[in-house]
Amino acid sequence: DPAITFFSAWQGEQLQGCVAIKELDNKHAELKSMRTTAIARNKGVASGLLQYALDVCNQRGYQKVSLETGSMDYFLPARRLYEKFGFSYCEPFGSYHDDPYSTFMTLELSR
């Protein structure tokens, strides 16, 4: 899908993590599917990937980045990371609907 851009983080030959962004329109992007490997956890890889994705979103001129993540305790570390970067909770966006297993967050970008 040309609307999706995928990034991966490596240390030598070892994959550390990945993240994707999807253009929803020329002002709004969605952060998709951010993951880190077990060996990369608590080493700043997720923060680095998130910052890189946000930098790309800024360079592309998006005004807002939104995401959907899980509402269960398992996803609490991810939600805390997004909060640390300034994301706030919001209503479902795009084609998403209210779902007890989903949490929605958004960040207004400053250029």
mmCIF file of C-alpha atoms in Angstrom:
data_model
loop_
_atom_site.group_PDB
_atom_site.id
_atom_site.type_symbol
_atom_site.label_atom_id
_atom_site.label_comp_id
_atom_site.label_asym_id
_atom_site.label_seq_id
_atom_site.Cartn_x
_atom_site.Cartn_y
_atom_site.Cartn_z
ATOM 1 C CA ASP A 1 0.000 0.000 0.000
ATOM 2 C CA PRO A 2 1.648 3.283 -1.053
ATOM 3 C CA ALA A 3 0.031 5.061 1.915
ATOM 4 C CA ILE A 4 2.181 3.023 4.330
ATOM 5 C CA THR A 5 5.835 3.643 5.147
ATOM 6 C CA PHE A 6 7.683 0.987 7.164
ATOM 7 C CA PHE A 7 10.842 1.583 9.215
ATOM 8 C CA SER A 8 13.067 -0.883 11.050
ATOM 9 C CA ALA A 9 15.848 -0.426 13.591
ATOM 10 C CA TRP A 10 18.946 -2.603 13.492
ATOM 11 C CA GLN A 11 22.062 -3.051 15.580
ATOM 12 C CA GLY A 12 24.516 -4.698 13.239
ATOM 13 C CA GLU A 13 22.730 -7.753 11.855
ATOM 14 C CA GLN A 14 20.215 -7.848 14.737
ATOM 15 C CA LEU A 15 16.687 -6.488 14.208
ATOM 16 C CA GLN A 16 15.702 -4.315 17.183
ATOM 17 C CA GLY A 17 12.222 -3.168 16.229
ATOM 18 C CA CYS A 18 9.903 -1.686 13.630
ATOM 19 C CA VAL A 19 7.213 0.932 13.141
ATOM 20 C CA ALA A 20 4.966 2.000 10.296
ATOM 21 C CA ILE A 21 3.049 5.155 9.491
ATOM 22 C CA LYS A 22 -0.004 5.354 7.274
ATOM 23 C CA GLU A 23 -1.140 8.530 5.573
ATOM 24 C CA LEU A 24 -4.850 9.019 6.262
ATOM 25 C CA ASP A 25 -4.896 12.322 4.364
ATOM 26 C CA ASN A 26 -2.380 15.086 3.649
ATOM 27 C CA LYS A 27 -2.695 16.428 7.225
ATOM 28 C CA HIS A 28 -3.255 13.280 9.294
ATOM 29 C CA ALA A 29 -1.142 10.130 9.724
ATOM 30 C CA GLU A 30 -1.689 6.971 11.727
ATOM 31 C CA LEU A 31 1.070 5.311 13.699
ATOM 32 C CA LYS A 32 0.817 1.609 12.920
ATOM 33 C CA SER A 33 2.214 -1.524 14.429
ATOM 34 C CA MET A 34 5.201 -0.444 16.522
ATOM 35 C CA ARG A 35 7.127 -3.420 17.927
ATOM 36 C CA THR A 36 10.464 -4.097 19.592
ATOM 37 C CA THR A 37 12.239 -7.416 19.961
ATOM 38 C CA ALA A 38 12.656 -8.949 23.410
ATOM 39 C CA ILE A 39 16.389 -8.188 23.455
ATOM 40 C CA ALA A 40 15.746 -4.521 22.634
ATOM 41 C CA ARG A 41 13.252 -3.843 25.423
ATOM 42 C CA ASN A 42 14.130 -1.131 27.950
ATOM 43 C CA LYS A 43 17.042 0.070 25.803
ATOM 44 C CA GLY A 44 15.376 3.112 24.214
ATOM 45 C CA VAL A 45 14.605 1.422 20.903
ATOM 46 C CA ALA A 46 10.852 2.132 21.077
ATOM 47 C CA SER A 47 11.504 5.785 21.952
ATOM 48 C CA GLY A 48 13.968 6.079 19.087
ATOM 49 C CA LEU A 49 11.560 4.510 16.598
ATOM 50 C CA LEU A 50 8.690 6.686 17.775
ATOM 51 C CA GLN A 51 10.781 9.861 17.561
ATOM 52 C CA TYR A 52 11.960 8.921 14.081
ATOM 53 C CA ALA A 53 8.377 8.290 12.893
ATOM 54 C CA LEU A 54 7.237 11.615 14.365
ATOM 55 C CA ASP A 55 10.142 13.421 12.692
ATOM 56 C CA VAL A 56 9.115 11.935 9.334
ATOM 57 C CA CYS A 57 5.512 12.993 9.963
ATOM 58 C CA ASN A 58 6.683 16.542 10.675
ATOM 59 C CA GLN A 59 8.843 16.572 7.533
ATOM 60 C CA ARG A 60 5.872 15.439 5.468
ATOM 61 C CA GLY A 61 3.752 18.264 6.841
ATOM 62 C CA TYR A 62 1.203 16.216 8.775
ATOM 63 C CA GLN A 63 -0.569 18.210 11.462
ATOM 64 C CA LYS A 64 -1.723 15.250 13.520
ATOM 65 C CA VAL A 65 -0.683 11.666 14.255
ATOM 66 C CA SER A 66 -3.166 9.213 15.753
ATOM 67 C CA LEU A 67 -2.962 5.593 16.849
ATOM 68 C CA GLU A 68 -4.971 2.644 18.086
ATOM 69 C CA THR A 69 -3.539 0.382 20.759
ATOM 70 C CA GLY A 70 -4.855 -2.207 23.165
ATOM 71 C CA SER A 71 -6.797 -1.262 26.291
ATOM 72 C CA MET A 72 -5.566 -4.234 28.342
ATOM 73 C CA ASP A 73 -2.823 -4.023 30.980
ATOM 74 C CA TYR A 74 -0.400 -5.723 28.572
ATOM 75 C CA PHE A 75 -0.399 -2.484 26.515
ATOM 76 C CA LEU A 76 0.164 -0.160 29.481
ATOM 77 C CA PRO A 77 3.903 0.297 28.727
ATOM 78 C CA ALA A 78 3.020 1.345 25.157
ATOM 79 C CA ARG A 79 0.362 3.794 26.354
ATOM 80 C CA ARG A 80 2.817 5.285 28.849
ATOM 81 C CA LEU A 81 5.391 5.741 26.077
ATOM 82 C CA TYR A 82 2.844 7.531 23.902
ATOM 83 C CA GLU A 83 1.808 9.720 26.847
ATOM 84 C CA LYS A 84 5.470 10.596 27.443
ATOM 85 C CA PHE A 85 5.653 11.843 23.847
ATOM 86 C CA GLY A 86 2.562 14.016 24.316
ATOM 87 C CA PHE A 87 -0.181 11.803 22.897
ATOM 88 C CA SER A 88 -3.589 12.281 24.506
ATOM 89 C CA TYR A 89 -6.604 10.002 24.524
ATOM 90 C CA CYS A 90 -9.227 10.606 21.857
ATOM 91 C CA GLU A 91 -12.287 9.169 20.176
ATOM 92 C CA PRO A 92 -11.938 6.574 17.410
ATOM 93 C CA PHE A 93 -10.689 8.069 14.138
ATOM 94 C CA GLY A 94 -10.754 7.026 10.499
ATOM 95 C CA SER A 95 -12.662 3.779 10.063
ATOM 96 C CA TYR A 96 -12.266 2.702 13.723
ATOM 97 C CA HIS A 97 -15.284 2.287 16.009
ATOM 98 C CA ASP A 98 -15.618 2.159 19.785
ATOM 99 C CA ASP A 99 -14.252 -1.159 20.980
ATOM 100 C CA PRO A 100 -13.614 -2.217 24.601
ATOM 101 C CA TYR A 101 -10.292 -3.763 23.535
ATOM 102 C CA SER A 102 -8.972 -0.599 21.854
ATOM 103 C CA THR A 103 -7.652 2.722 23.072
ATOM 104 C CA PHE A 104 -7.208 5.679 20.736
ATOM 105 C CA MET A 105 -4.627 8.444 21.102
ATOM 106 C CA THR A 106 -3.616 11.480 19.071
ATOM 107 C CA LEU A 107 -0.862 14.078 18.928
ATOM 108 C CA GLU A 108 -1.058 17.525 17.356
ATOM 109 C CA LEU A 109 2.278 18.179 15.658
ATOM 110 C CA SER A 110 4.046 21.511 15.870
ATOM 111 C CA ARG A 111 6.204 22.441 12.917
#
